[in-house]
Structures are given as C-alpha cells and as structure tokens.
XYZ file of C-alpha atoms in Angstrom:
561
model
C -70.672 -14.604 52.294
C -66.912 -14.066 52.581
C -65.566 -10.818 51.204
C -63.594 -11.475 47.998
C -60.572 -9.478 49.129
C -60.472 -11.539 52.334
C -60.440 -14.808 50.411
C -57.828 -13.470 48.011
C -55.599 -12.516 50.940
C -55.952 -15.974 52.509
C -55.141 -17.589 49.157
C -51.970 -15.506 48.775
C -50.917 -16.107 52.371
C -51.142 -19.846 51.704
C -49.493 -19.520 48.283
C -46.466 -17.861 49.900
C -46.546 -19.413 53.370
C -46.910 -23.117 52.646
C -43.921 -23.257 50.243
C -41.996 -21.059 52.700
C -42.572 -23.701 55.384
C -41.493 -26.500 53.054
C -38.398 -24.726 51.754
C -37.135 -22.695 54.724
C -34.096 -23.936 56.603
C -31.002 -22.588 58.350
C -27.652 -24.308 58.709
C -24.964 -22.295 60.502
C -27.086 -20.604 63.174
C -28.812 -23.698 64.606
C -28.017 -27.290 65.518
C -31.209 -28.560 63.860
C -31.333 -26.877 60.433
C -34.715 -28.316 59.453
C -37.322 -28.882 62.124
C -37.092 -25.791 64.356
C -36.975 -23.604 61.247
C -39.999 -25.210 59.611
C -41.985 -25.010 62.850
C -41.204 -21.284 62.998
C -42.324 -20.838 59.375
C -45.520 -22.842 59.992
C -46.253 -20.649 63.010
C -46.005 -17.527 60.847
C -48.326 -18.804 58.121
C -50.789 -20.391 60.556
C -50.967 -17.253 62.679
C -51.409 -14.983 59.658
C -54.150 -17.039 58.055
C -56.070 -17.692 61.248
C -56.047 -14.023 62.266
C -57.944 -13.290 59.047
C -60.333 -16.166 59.798
C -61.007 -14.853 63.306
C -61.725 -11.308 62.193
C -63.621 -11.932 58.958
C -64.503 -15.574 58.443
C -65.819 -17.366 61.557
C -69.464 -17.239 60.494
C -68.682 -18.435 56.972
C -66.347 -21.123 58.294
C -69.028 -22.529 60.565
C -71.661 -22.408 57.804
C -69.490 -24.238 55.270
C -67.144 -26.491 57.280
C -68.737 -27.091 60.670
C -67.743 -30.765 60.812
C -64.110 -29.900 60.154
C -64.290 -27.200 62.833
C -65.821 -29.635 65.333
C -63.253 -32.365 64.543
C -60.288 -29.995 64.890
C -61.626 -28.582 68.180
C -62.001 -32.130 69.510
C -58.447 -32.864 68.353
C -57.137 -29.818 70.218
C -59.096 -30.702 73.366
C -57.801 -34.292 73.241
C -54.271 -32.970 72.678
C -54.583 -30.644 75.653
C -55.791 -33.591 77.722
C -52.643 -35.484 76.687
C -50.443 -32.506 77.613
C -52.040 -32.073 81.042
C -51.823 -35.760 81.946
C -48.369 -36.465 80.539
C -45.440 -37.178 82.844
C -42.989 -35.814 80.269
C -41.967 -32.135 80.599
C -44.480 -29.467 79.592
C -42.039 -27.843 77.147
C -41.598 -31.178 75.360
C -45.361 -31.581 75.069
C -45.713 -28.061 73.715
C -42.785 -27.858 71.294
C -41.838 -31.483 70.731
C -38.511 -33.268 71.081
C -35.314 -31.986 69.511
C -35.095 -33.129 65.884
C -38.865 -33.619 65.517
C -40.727 -30.578 66.942
C -44.165 -32.150 66.525
C -45.639 -31.104 69.845
C -48.982 -29.505 70.656
C -48.009 -26.067 69.274
C -47.191 -27.635 65.917
C -50.663 -29.122 65.596
C -52.251 -25.817 66.642
C -50.546 -23.900 63.819
C -51.243 -26.661 61.282
C -54.943 -26.609 62.198
C -54.959 -22.813 61.867
C -53.719 -23.140 58.287
C -56.226 -25.902 57.519
C -59.166 -23.796 58.722
C -57.931 -20.874 56.649
C -57.813 -23.091 53.555
C -61.400 -24.163 54.272
C -62.496 -20.597 53.383
C -61.194 -20.695 49.807
C -63.963 -20.340 47.219
C -62.729 -19.162 43.804
C -61.136 -21.585 41.367
C -58.101 -19.343 41.027
C -57.558 -19.664 44.798
C -57.393 -23.455 44.523
C -55.149 -23.137 41.453
C -52.791 -20.961 43.512
C -52.506 -23.746 46.072
C -51.605 -26.264 43.361
C -49.038 -23.836 41.939
C -47.595 -23.483 45.443
C -47.018 -27.254 45.477
C -45.443 -27.182 42.021
C -43.103 -24.318 42.928
C -42.041 -26.098 46.135
C -41.361 -29.229 44.124
C -39.492 -27.396 41.370
C -37.131 -25.725 43.872
C -36.393 -29.092 45.491
C -35.867 -30.692 42.070
C -33.349 -28.034 41.018
C -31.513 -28.274 44.336
C -31.413 -32.088 44.232
C -30.232 -32.036 40.587
C -27.390 -29.705 41.547
C -26.441 -31.985 44.471
C -26.361 -35.019 42.153
C -24.409 -33.261 39.393
C -21.980 -31.060 41.324
C -22.230 -31.990 45.000
C -24.285 -30.524 47.823
C -23.551 -26.869 48.611
C -25.360 -27.051 51.981
C -23.110 -28.226 54.797
C -25.297 -31.090 55.958
C -24.209 -33.717 58.406
C -25.318 -36.379 55.932
C -24.886 -39.962 57.195
C -27.124 -41.294 54.397
C -24.978 -40.370 51.410
C -28.168 -39.760 49.413
C -29.853 -36.559 48.302
C -31.702 -34.853 51.147
C -33.621 -32.065 49.445
C -34.629 -29.207 51.711
C -35.979 -31.717 54.241
C -32.665 -33.050 55.544
C -33.708 -36.672 54.995
C -33.842 -38.875 51.860
C -37.156 -40.462 52.847
C -38.839 -37.072 53.235
C -37.576 -35.713 49.917
C -38.550 -38.994 48.248
C -42.086 -38.783 49.636
C -42.441 -35.098 48.742
C -41.232 -35.652 45.179
C -43.805 -38.445 44.907
C -46.462 -35.941 46.002
C -45.096 -33.415 43.499
C -45.245 -35.899 40.625
C -48.812 -36.762 41.594
C -49.931 -33.133 41.753
C -48.097 -32.019 38.606
C -49.352 -34.894 36.417
C -52.910 -34.437 37.686
C -52.760 -30.692 36.986
C -51.131 -31.214 33.567
C -54.238 -32.972 32.267
C -56.373 -29.867 32.891
C -58.144 -28.986 29.664
C -56.920 -25.366 29.598
C -53.218 -26.272 29.360
C -51.526 -26.283 25.971
C -49.489 -29.382 25.095
C -46.155 -27.623 25.735
C -47.095 -27.032 29.359
C -48.083 -30.653 29.736
C -44.740 -31.725 28.300
C -42.955 -29.423 30.779
C -44.893 -30.914 33.702
C -44.145 -34.453 32.565
C -40.417 -33.698 32.053
C -40.202 -32.255 35.556
C -41.966 -35.359 36.811
C -39.428 -37.625 35.084
C -36.531 -35.675 36.620
C -38.215 -35.974 40.020
C -38.608 -39.730 39.481
C -34.889 -40.024 38.734
C -34.136 -38.113 41.929
C -36.423 -40.393 43.943
C -34.325 -43.288 42.639
C -31.199 -41.451 43.831
C -32.740 -40.891 47.245
C -33.146 -44.698 47.610
C -36.480 -43.965 49.298
C -38.875 -46.781 48.465
C -41.732 -44.758 49.916
C -41.172 -42.155 47.183
C -41.752 -44.800 44.522
C -44.781 -46.154 46.398
C -46.307 -42.669 46.654
C -45.630 -41.985 42.977
C -47.144 -45.274 41.832
C -50.226 -44.854 43.987
C -50.654 -41.225 42.887
C -50.474 -42.084 39.198
C -52.934 -44.940 39.711
C -55.423 -42.530 41.310
C -55.005 -40.059 38.459
C -55.596 -42.932 36.032
C -58.940 -43.603 37.731
C -60.146 -40.050 37.122
C -58.867 -40.029 33.523
C -60.483 -43.352 32.634
C -63.720 -42.318 34.302
C -63.842 -39.020 32.410
C -63.300 -40.685 29.016
C -65.785 -43.537 29.387
C -69.396 -44.175 30.249
C -70.604 -46.641 32.823
C -68.345 -48.469 35.251
C -66.849 -51.289 33.184
C -63.460 -49.767 32.293
C -63.254 -47.787 35.521
C -63.949 -50.957 37.467
C -61.317 -52.850 35.473
C -58.806 -50.108 36.304
C -59.633 -50.355 40.009
C -59.302 -54.145 39.941
C -55.923 -53.886 38.215
C -54.677 -51.360 40.747
C -55.943 -53.530 43.603
C -54.104 -56.589 42.247
C -50.830 -54.680 41.836
C -51.302 -53.150 45.287
C -51.865 -56.585 46.814
C -48.655 -57.926 45.227
C -46.752 -54.831 46.428
C -48.074 -55.249 49.969
C -47.175 -58.937 49.924
C -43.690 -58.011 48.711
C -43.285 -55.572 51.595
C -44.135 -58.476 53.917
C -41.484 -60.698 52.254
C -44.007 -62.705 50.288
C -44.721 -63.145 46.597
C -42.712 -62.346 43.446
C -42.022 -58.705 44.380
C -40.455 -59.485 47.760
C -36.859 -59.191 46.512
C -37.617 -55.792 44.947
C -39.785 -54.150 47.602
C -38.788 -55.655 50.937
C -36.215 -53.825 53.020
C -35.102 -54.483 56.581
C -36.623 -51.122 57.492
C -40.070 -52.663 56.879
C -39.503 -55.104 59.729
C -38.110 -52.290 61.879
C -41.250 -50.256 61.248
C -43.351 -53.206 62.347
C -41.596 -53.166 65.718
C -41.925 -49.383 66.021
C -45.643 -49.600 65.200
C -46.179 -52.337 67.779
C -44.513 -50.254 70.499
C -46.671 -47.227 69.655
C -49.855 -49.284 69.727
C -48.899 -50.655 73.149
C -48.365 -47.110 74.438
C -51.838 -46.076 73.329
C -53.429 -49.211 74.780
C -51.653 -48.714 78.105
C -52.874 -45.081 78.305
C -56.201 -45.271 76.431
C -57.678 -41.966 77.619
C -54.596 -39.739 77.742
C -51.745 -41.288 75.777
C -48.156 -40.744 76.878
C -48.033 -37.073 75.866
C -47.438 -35.066 72.709
C -44.228 -36.044 70.925
C -43.354 -38.331 73.849
C -43.069 -41.629 71.955
C -39.262 -41.625 72.339
C -39.414 -41.471 76.126
C -41.399 -44.692 76.237
C -40.107 -46.701 73.276
C -37.729 -48.781 75.395
C -40.441 -49.458 77.967
C -43.022 -50.648 75.434
C -40.898 -52.401 72.811
C -41.293 -56.140 72.543
C -38.832 -58.764 73.736
C -37.992 -59.475 70.096
C -37.321 -55.784 69.377
C -35.116 -55.438 72.457
C -33.027 -58.536 71.766
C -33.121 -59.449 68.054
C -34.468 -56.842 65.599
C -33.593 -54.016 65.762
C -31.780 -54.941 68.996
C -31.107 -53.176 72.306
C -28.985 -50.337 70.918
C -31.410 -49.166 68.222
C -34.008 -46.747 69.510
C -36.430 -44.297 67.898
C -38.494 -41.293 68.919
C -41.270 -41.833 66.363
C -43.470 -44.771 65.378
C -42.839 -44.157 61.648
C -46.616 -44.062 61.250
C -48.416 -40.781 61.925
C -51.704 -42.414 62.925
C -49.963 -44.664 65.468
C -47.931 -41.707 66.732
C -51.191 -39.837 67.312
C -52.604 -42.853 69.193
C -49.472 -43.062 71.360
C -49.543 -39.312 72.060
C -53.163 -38.983 73.131
C -54.837 -42.393 73.304
C -58.264 -43.030 71.768
C -59.612 -39.445 72.098
C -56.793 -38.007 69.974
C -56.851 -40.957 67.569
C -60.608 -40.784 66.954
C -60.577 -37.029 66.399
C -57.691 -37.386 63.933
C -59.434 -40.203 62.072
C -62.553 -38.000 61.943
C -60.505 -35.274 60.198
C -59.257 -37.842 57.679
C -62.807 -39.118 57.146
C -64.008 -35.569 56.446
C -61.332 -35.201 53.757
C -62.283 -38.536 52.171
C -65.969 -37.617 52.311
C -65.267 -34.341 50.488
C -63.364 -36.230 47.773
C -66.171 -38.777 47.354
C -68.861 -36.104 47.114
C -67.043 -34.210 44.360
C -66.107 -37.432 42.553
C -69.679 -38.732 42.499
C -71.041 -35.334 41.530
C -69.044 -34.856 38.339
C -67.559 -37.164 35.734
C -65.599 -34.632 33.702
C -61.904 -34.398 34.490
C -61.156 -31.427 36.758
C -57.383 -31.030 36.971
C -57.454 -28.724 39.973
C -59.633 -31.031 42.038
C -57.738 -34.168 40.994
C -54.419 -32.504 41.894
C -55.712 -31.495 45.338
C -57.352 -34.865 46.040
C -54.596 -37.180 44.808
C -51.808 -35.145 46.431
C -53.645 -35.246 49.765
C -54.191 -38.996 49.432
C -50.524 -39.423 48.481
C -49.542 -37.547 51.632
C -51.788 -39.796 53.728
C -50.196 -42.876 52.151
C -46.681 -41.751 53.031
C -47.847 -40.793 56.533
C -48.636 -44.432 57.372
C -45.054 -45.511 56.634
C -43.133 -42.430 57.716
C -42.536 -39.792 60.367
C -44.506 -36.578 60.734
C -42.299 -33.778 59.399
C -43.566 -30.194 59.505
C -42.546 -29.388 55.910
C -44.617 -32.339 54.699
C -47.372 -32.234 57.301
C -48.423 -28.701 56.414
C -49.556 -30.009 53.008
C -51.654 -32.736 54.603
C -53.459 -30.228 56.829
C -53.869 -27.391 54.319
C -55.129 -29.757 51.616
C -57.817 -31.267 53.841
C -59.137 -27.751 54.444
C -58.937 -27.009 50.725
C -60.837 -30.203 49.835
C -63.649 -29.320 52.238
C -63.759 -25.836 50.702
C -63.713 -27.211 47.146
C -66.609 -29.548 47.856
C -68.642 -26.691 49.326
C -67.822 -24.165 46.608
C -68.697 -26.568 43.757
C -72.067 -27.665 45.101
C -74.812 -27.158 42.520
C -77.017 -24.177 43.252
C -80.629 -24.992 44.188
C -83.081 -24.566 41.348
C -84.919 -21.276 41.726
C -87.132 -19.260 39.480
C -84.894 -16.211 39.848
C -81.179 -15.875 39.411
C -79.344 -15.128 42.658
C -78.625 -11.438 43.040
C -75.039 -10.279 43.384
C -74.236 -9.446 46.980
C -72.670 -6.079 47.637
C -69.269 -6.442 49.271
C -69.051 -4.680 52.622
C -66.278 -2.152 53.059
C -63.688 -3.465 55.511
C -62.519 -1.306 58.408
C -59.086 -2.946 58.527
C -57.443 -4.470 55.497
C -57.107 -8.285 55.651
C -53.434 -7.829 54.786
C -52.930 -5.800 57.978
C -54.846 -8.325 60.067
C -52.842 -11.153 58.510
C -49.578 -9.313 59.178
C -50.452 -8.951 62.861
C -51.320 -12.662 62.900
C -47.926 -13.510 61.415
C -46.231 -11.703 64.306
C -48.392 -13.519 66.872
C -47.797 -16.864 65.163
C -44.064 -16.193 65.103
C -44.088 -15.440 68.840
C -45.919 -18.722 69.481
C -43.520 -20.827 67.401
C -40.208 -19.012 67.998
C -39.055 -20.548 71.348
C -37.474 -23.751 69.912
C -35.519 -21.949 67.193
C -34.530 -19.199 69.631
C -33.243 -21.756 72.164
C -31.336 -23.645 69.467
C -29.705 -20.467 68.126
C -28.712 -19.377 71.624
C -27.159 -22.764 72.441
C -25.369 -23.056 69.087
C -23.950 -19.545 69.515
C -22.690 -20.454 73.007
C -20.973 -23.588 71.689
C -19.282 -21.602 68.915
C -18.037 -19.047 71.430
C -16.667 -21.864 73.648
C -17.708 -19.804 76.625
C -18.867 -21.647 79.757
C -20.956 -18.708 80.991
C -22.754 -18.476 77.641
C -23.453 -22.207 77.633
C -24.896 -21.989 81.146
C -26.995 -18.971 80.123
C -28.310 -20.945 77.149
C -29.306 -23.770 79.510
C -31.207 -21.414 81.826
C -34.920 -21.927 81.068
C -37.026 -18.998 79.828
C -39.830 -18.412 77.334
C -37.345 -17.934 74.478
C -35.150 -20.803 75.711
C -37.390 -23.694 76.802
C -35.505 -26.582 78.350
C -34.841 -29.641 76.254
C -33.835 -33.077 77.575
C -31.475 -33.856 74.713
C -29.721 -30.488 75.020
C -29.205 -30.985 78.765
C -27.735 -34.464 78.227
C -25.446 -33.135 75.502
C -24.288 -30.307 77.804
C -23.450 -32.807 80.558
C -21.134 -34.720 78.220
C -19.668 -31.458 76.946
C -18.792 -30.308 80.460
C -17.422 -33.739 81.428
C -15.194 -33.903 78.345
C -14.050 -30.309 78.972
C -12.764 -31.261 82.442
C -15.565 -29.383 84.216
C -16.873 -32.213 86.432
C -18.797 -29.991 88.852
C -20.854 -28.457 86.046
C -21.347 -31.885 84.452
C -22.698 -33.239 87.732
C -24.891 -30.178 88.319
C -26.636 -30.444 84.951
C -26.842 -34.233 85.109
C -28.861 -33.863 88.309
C -30.986 -31.134 86.730
C -31.564 -33.381 83.718
C -33.062 -36.261 85.696
C -35.142 -33.838 87.764
C -36.447 -32.165 84.598
C -37.356 -35.406 82.789
C -37.205 -38.511 85.012
C -38.543 -40.723 82.204
C -35.777 -39.755 79.777
C -33.372 -42.695 79.596
C -30.339 -40.696 78.464
C -30.650 -38.343 81.437
C -29.999 -41.283 83.788
C -27.328 -42.689 81.490
C -25.250 -39.504 81.569
C -25.725 -39.162 85.336
C -24.342 -42.693 85.744
C -21.345 -41.825 83.537
C -20.139 -38.533 85.084
C -17.092 -38.698 87.313
C -18.702 -36.824 90.218
C -21.639 -39.256 90.485
C -21.770 -40.912 93.915
C -22.451 -44.590 94.460
C -25.989 -43.635 95.475
C -26.374 -41.658 92.217
C -25.121 -44.622 90.180
C -27.447 -47.034 91.961
C -30.424 -44.730 91.389
C -29.467 -44.173 87.729
C -29.063 -47.912 87.110
C -32.418 -48.678 88.733
C -34.147 -46.080 86.547
C -32.458 -47.276 83.373
C -33.734 -50.774 84.129
C -37.181 -49.334 84.868
C -37.277 -47.546 81.519
C -35.713 -50.405 79.534
C -36.901 -53.582 81.285
C -36.240 -55.994 78.386
C -32.625 -54.965 77.905
C -30.336 -57.307 79.832
C -27.426 -54.853 79.819
C -28.574 -51.207 79.961
C -24.998 -50.031 80.523
C -23.946 -51.309 77.093
C -25.915 -48.544 75.375
C-alpha cells in the first residue's frame, strides 16, 4: 500500500506542475515562446513525479496499473526503435522540430507524469487534479478576456488576428477552453457544491464559450458540444432507471454527430456552418501521414519527422491543387496519424493500447455505479474531449500533458473505487512506514533531473536569440556550435544561412549551408538555401536541385518555393 504522504506529494506535484506546463511561456528571451518553454516545464513535473514513483511506488504501480505500465514501456521501446532507424538527425528525434518539440524526450516526460497520476488513491487527490484544470482554464479565460477588451499585452507575432491564450495559437486555446467547459460543467454538478458555486462554474463556462467564438476555432465548439453531450449522458443515467431515456439521449447525440460529421465533409444541412477549407487540408495531411507509416511499417520515419517527409509523401492533388506546392506542414493535424508516421505499426499499436486502457477504465467505473460522481465525470469527459481534439489537431505539450496525466488518473480512479471483497472481518488499518527521505526531497531531486533532460531546446533557443540581439557574428557562430545545451536544429541552421547571406557574409553563409545539408540531408530547406547562396558552385546547385526534386517529386517547379 502506498504511503499517504507519498500520494499527497504526487497529487500536489501534479496540481502545481500540470497547470505550470499549460501556462508557462517566455517571450523576449526565446524565438519560440511556447513550445520549448512548455517542454521544459513538462520535464520538471515529469521528472519530479517519476522520481517519487521510482523510490516509493513501483510495487504499488505494478499491482494496480500493470497494463498501463506494459503499454507505456512498449510505446517507449517502439519510439526508441523509430529513433534508432530514422534517417533524420538524432537531436530532432530526441527533442522534436523547432516550433513543435514533440520528440522522444517529450513522450518520456509525459509518460512519467501519467504513471505518477496512476498512483493517486484519495478522492481529494483526484479533486486536486480537476481544480488544476479549472485554475488553468480560469487564467486563460482572464487573459483572453483582457486581450479582447483591451488588446494583448504579450508581444506575440500573431498572424491570425484572433485570441491565442497562453498557447500561442487560436486552435489550441479553443480546444483547451472546450476541455475547460467540459470539466467545469461536469464538476459543477457534484452533489456537494452549493448552487452559487454551480452558477460561478456555468458563468465561467459561458465566458469561455464566447472566447471560443472569438478564437474562430471550430474545434473548440466541437469539443464543447461533445463534452456537454457526454455529461448529459451521465446526468440522464443518474436520474433515471433502466436504459430507455439514456438510450434516447445516445441516439439523439449520434444523430446530431452524424449531421455534424456530414457537414464537415461538405454534405447535409450543416455543411455551410461547419465546413471550412482547413477540413480538406487536414484530409491531405492525414493521407500523407498514413502513407509515411505504410511505407515504413516497422520503424516509421522518426519521432517528430513528419515535416521532413511531407513533400515526398503528399498526393499529386495536394502538390498541385489543394493546398498546392507552396503549402507545407510539419504535422499531420491528427495525433494518432502522427504517431503512425513517427514509428509505424509498433508505435501506433502501443499508443492505441494506452487509449484502450483509458476507455476500459471509464467503462468499468460507468457500469459499476449509476449515481452521478462529479469528479469521475470531470476526469472522464475532459480526457475524452482531449482525445476528440487530438484527432483533428496537432500535439501541443500544454494540451498533451492533460491527455497523458488524465489517462493515468482514470486508471487510478478505477482501481481505487473498486468494491472491497466481502469478508467476515473489516480490513485492519495498515501502519504507515516511516520514510527515510521525504517524498518532497525525492521529488525535488527529480525536478532537477527532469529539467536537465528537457532543458537543451530552450537553452539553445535562448543562446541563439541572445546572439541575434547582440548582432555579433562570433556569438551567432557560438550558438550554432553543437553541444548538449545547444543541440543542432535544421531550421535554425537554414535561418542562419539566410542571415549571413543578407548580412553580406557569403563565406559564412556557404559554410553553414554545407553544414546544414550534411546535418540533415532529407530537410528540403537545407538544400533550398544552399542553392540560393551566392558562393554555391554549379556543382552545389546541381546537387541541391537534384535533392529538392528527390524530396518533392510531385512539384513541377521546386525553385518556386
């Protein structure tokens, strides 16, 4: 049995750490204010939580969540297989591409947090996790309201013109607010809340809904609608007997869902409301990702390497008509397909197994009890809402940490609410063993280790941004020199080449253009900038053109990019 102080420490680490990951960003010190910062935060919380698991909770974790442990180990093994067999650079596989940062390290720290959440037992621990979601949502709501009313005080480079929240993207804030509305409404119907608290939750939800409308993120509305429909199922079920009204509710939701899906596919009466060109774009991105996985069924193309191969695997239609030769992407806009592209069938099947374990936990609790349990419904519906948005969006660390932590929490909730076996004697209270080291100390050491694991991308970005601000050639070159705290990045190298060329430093531009293609020969932009620099020889241009055609075979004019 897990020591109560250990569980309490894990619960508080998650209560503080998960919102910290969602909310933390930097603007002036880095080029990417969102992704490198959130990866660093996730590393801290994952390292802290998992250190406590390693020291105090392995036996309990295996006894209560062995299938989740097995599935996550298989996921990590399949991910390592993808890293080893990938032709993209090792640092890209480990830390991800610039502006995404969803490489192998990211999934390691997310899994660490999930396994920590799987050790929660007390109801107050699960309540803390729901409150963490509500606090994260409330901060984003206040910030977005300020941006709408008075203008944004964060100096974003905002090409969207919509609210961005603390995610730097209108689609992400829309999806997260949909998750917040789902969790807050589900929690508000808990029997222990007075009516004034329910009114406060609902008012916050209405403000969030208004902000979703201002984000122009259809996925936020989809997530909200689906979340409320799921909450409706649990409410109807708790107030009725039998399956008649519950079944009618499910049928109604299915009919509305079918019309919504048809509308997204430009069919039916809702087509003019729901369909956006981005739906068709996503279809092309999905198709390219599926082709990557099929072409590399046992290894995939490598972690966070979708962007390197999008041009190669996009269809003729995508390369010529929609979205056309100039529009490219580094994500499939579907997390499951991204996973398939990264690691082929081994990574896909292990990920689907993790999802199945979460669904199984929800079903077991649902079938076990009919009474409305606000904490469970909030955890379950928010996790399902996250999974819904993940099939139409990009994996973003500030969102993804909720998907991983909640699956661990659902497994823990199912285990902790199992009915005790009938015995003639009441179970005796177990004496808590005295701990040699405090779990807070162990967790603190884990935070440091997790920070060291996740710090290289943010360190490299800060170093490069500082060099650009200083306008010092030696500092820029130092920032481009690879080290543990400054891993090389293909996009940064290509940007540096153009910087040197535009600064009338052709020798340096040529030097780093050659280093760029040597570092990542399957990165299209590396060959493009080599072709464009003034010092490139005819042999360099011929080689660059041949490689651009190799990487983008369906584009009739690769030089028009």
